[in-house]
Amino acid sequence: LQLGEKYIQPETKEVNGILVTKTMSENWDNIWNFQARPDDLLIASYAKAGTTWTQEIVDMIQNDGDVQKCQRANTFDRHPFIEWTLPPPFNSGLDLAEKMPSPRTMKTHLPVQLLPPSFWKENSKIIYVARNAKDTVVSYYHFSRMAALLPTPGTWEEFVEAFKAGKVLWGSWYDHVKGWWDAKDQHRILYIFYEDMKEDPKREIQKILKFLEKEIPEEILNKIIYHTSFDVMKHNPMANYTTFPISFLDHSISPFMRKGMPGDWKSHFTVTQNEEFDKDYQKKMAGSTLTFRTEI
Ligand code: A3P
């Protein structure tokens, strides 16, 4: 596999009932045995929940608002994506994580039951970011169209059905958000929402600061809000995934930094599709105290 060569759409496999890429499934033993450290910080989420945004906020906090330092490398290299496995010569998340000196900040999309157990044992801090199902499925659909690294999504209708059935990479959104929600009371987990971040970034960044036991002057806080806004991140090559080869991510099909707005689902769902989605959603989320806003 060469840069520029068309990447072949990955085959998928299940690990404990969760769909992953074949390369990830072949690396599963190593992923499961990953050694976390007590001073690790993990940013966890379902795909397309605002992970990259949260990563940029965290990096800016850790570097006291130093924009230059945050541009030392692209998001993928700054924060190893632990389970993400690519064929050589590309770096896999585990290799990057193992080489990284402490304190490390890493990323995962694993559902809570598949998180390497050393994270619980070492009591590492975890920030979980969640986004409403409708905007997530829209974002996931467009990302799957542009990312040759993910299975092809099929039509929009097909993709919505696969999403509802949990037959997409990293499994069921419903189980993912609920699973981590239930785990948050037993572990050091800060659970935040995309919609809240959009509504009041200052308030949400302050929550993250408190969780990281860090204080910064107001002036730096304002700088972080600015630097991590959608419009600024969209033009930051170290945060917008444009450093990846076009054969992996083709931004001309749909840019990684696409809309960045709660409520974009309204321009995708038909009335019937929306009604069916809501009905199915009620069933899948019944009994959970977790609630989402689909617009702000
Ligand atoms: P859209 O496709 O709806 O635009 P992830 O990083 O988890 O893959 O999530 C990607 C989604 O987060 C994309 O959503 C992307 O545009 C959005 N996003 C990234 N940075 C953002 C920011 N600073 N503000 C708002 N949304 C952002």
Coordinates of N, CA and C and ligand atoms in Angstrom, one line a residue, residues 45-53 109 131 135 139 194 198 228-230 233 256-261, ligand 1:
S45 N -15.3 8.5 23.0 CA -16.5 8.9 22.4 C -16.9 7.9 21.4
Y46 N -18.2 8.0 20.9 CA -18.6 7.3 19.8 C -18.1 8.1 18.6
A47 N -18.0 7.5 17.4 CA -17.5 8.2 16.2 C -18.3 9.4 15.9
K48 N -17.7 10.5 15.6 CA -18.3 11.7 15.1 C -19.0 12.5 16.2
A49 N -18.7 12.3 17.5 CA -19.3 13.0 18.6 C -18.7 14.4 18.9
G50 N -17.6 14.7 18.2 CA -16.8 15.9 18.6 C -15.5 15.6 19.3
T51 N -15.0 14.5 18.9 CA -13.7 14.0 19.6 C -12.6 14.9 19.3
T52 N -12.4 15.3 18.0 CA -11.3 16.1 17.5 C -11.4 17.5 18.2
W53 N -12.6 18.0 18.3 CA -12.8 19.3 19.0 C -12.4 19.2 20.5
H109 N -12.6 5.1 20.5 CA -14.1 5.0 20.2 C -14.6 3.7 20.8
R131 N -22.8 13.0 21.6 CA -23.6 13.8 20.7 C -24.9 13.2 20.3
D135 N -27.7 13.9 14.7 CA -26.5 14.6 14.1 C -25.3 13.6 14.0
S139 N -23.3 12.9 10.4 CA -21.9 13.2 10.4 C -21.1 11.9 10.0
Y194 N -21.7 17.4 23.1 CA -21.4 18.3 22.0 C -22.3 19.5 22.0
K198 N -21.3 23.5 22.2 CA -21.6 24.5 21.1 C -22.4 25.6 21.8
T228 N -10.4 27.0 19.3 CA -11.1 25.8 19.1 C -12.5 25.9 18.5
S229 N -12.8 27.2 18.0 CA -14.1 27.4 17.4 C -14.1 26.6 16.0
F230 N -15.2 26.3 15.5 CA -15.3 25.6 14.3 C -14.6 26.3 13.1
M233 N -10.7 26.1 13.7 CA -10.2 24.7 13.5 C -10.3 24.2 12.1
F256 N -13.8 17.0 6.4 CA -13.8 16.5 7.8 C -14.6 17.5 8.7
M257 N -14.1 18.8 8.6 CA -14.8 19.9 9.3 C -16.0 20.3 8.4
R258 N -17.1 19.6 8.6 CA -18.2 19.7 7.6 C -19.2 20.8 7.9
K259 N -20.0 20.7 9.0 CA -21.0 21.7 9.3 C -20.8 22.2 10.8
G260 N -20.5 21.3 11.7 CA -20.3 21.7 13.0 C -21.4 22.3 13.7
M261 N -22.7 21.9 13.4 CA -23.9 22.5 14.0 C -24.9 21.5 14.5
Ligands
A3P1 P1 -20.2 17.4 11.3 O1 -19.9 16.3 10.4 O2 -21.6 17.4 11.8 O3 -19.8 18.8 10.8 P2 -15.2 13.6 15.5 O4 -14.0 14.5 15.7 O5 -15.7 12.9 16.7 O6 -14.9 12.7 14.3 O7 -16.4 14.5 15.1 C1 -16.5 15.2 13.9 C2 -17.6 16.2 14.0 O8 -17.3 17.3 14.9 C3 -17.9 16.9 12.6 O9 -19.3 17.2 12.6 C4 -17.1 18.1 12.8 O10 -17.4 19.2 11.9 C5 -17.4 18.5 14.2 N1 -16.4 19.5 14.8 C6 -15.1 19.4 14.7 N2 -14.5 20.5 15.3 C7 -15.6 21.2 15.7 C8 -15.7 22.5 16.4 N3 -14.6 23.2 16.8 N4 -16.9 23.0 16.7 C9 -18.0 22.3 16.3 N5 -18.0 21.1 15.7 C10 -16.8 20.6 15.4

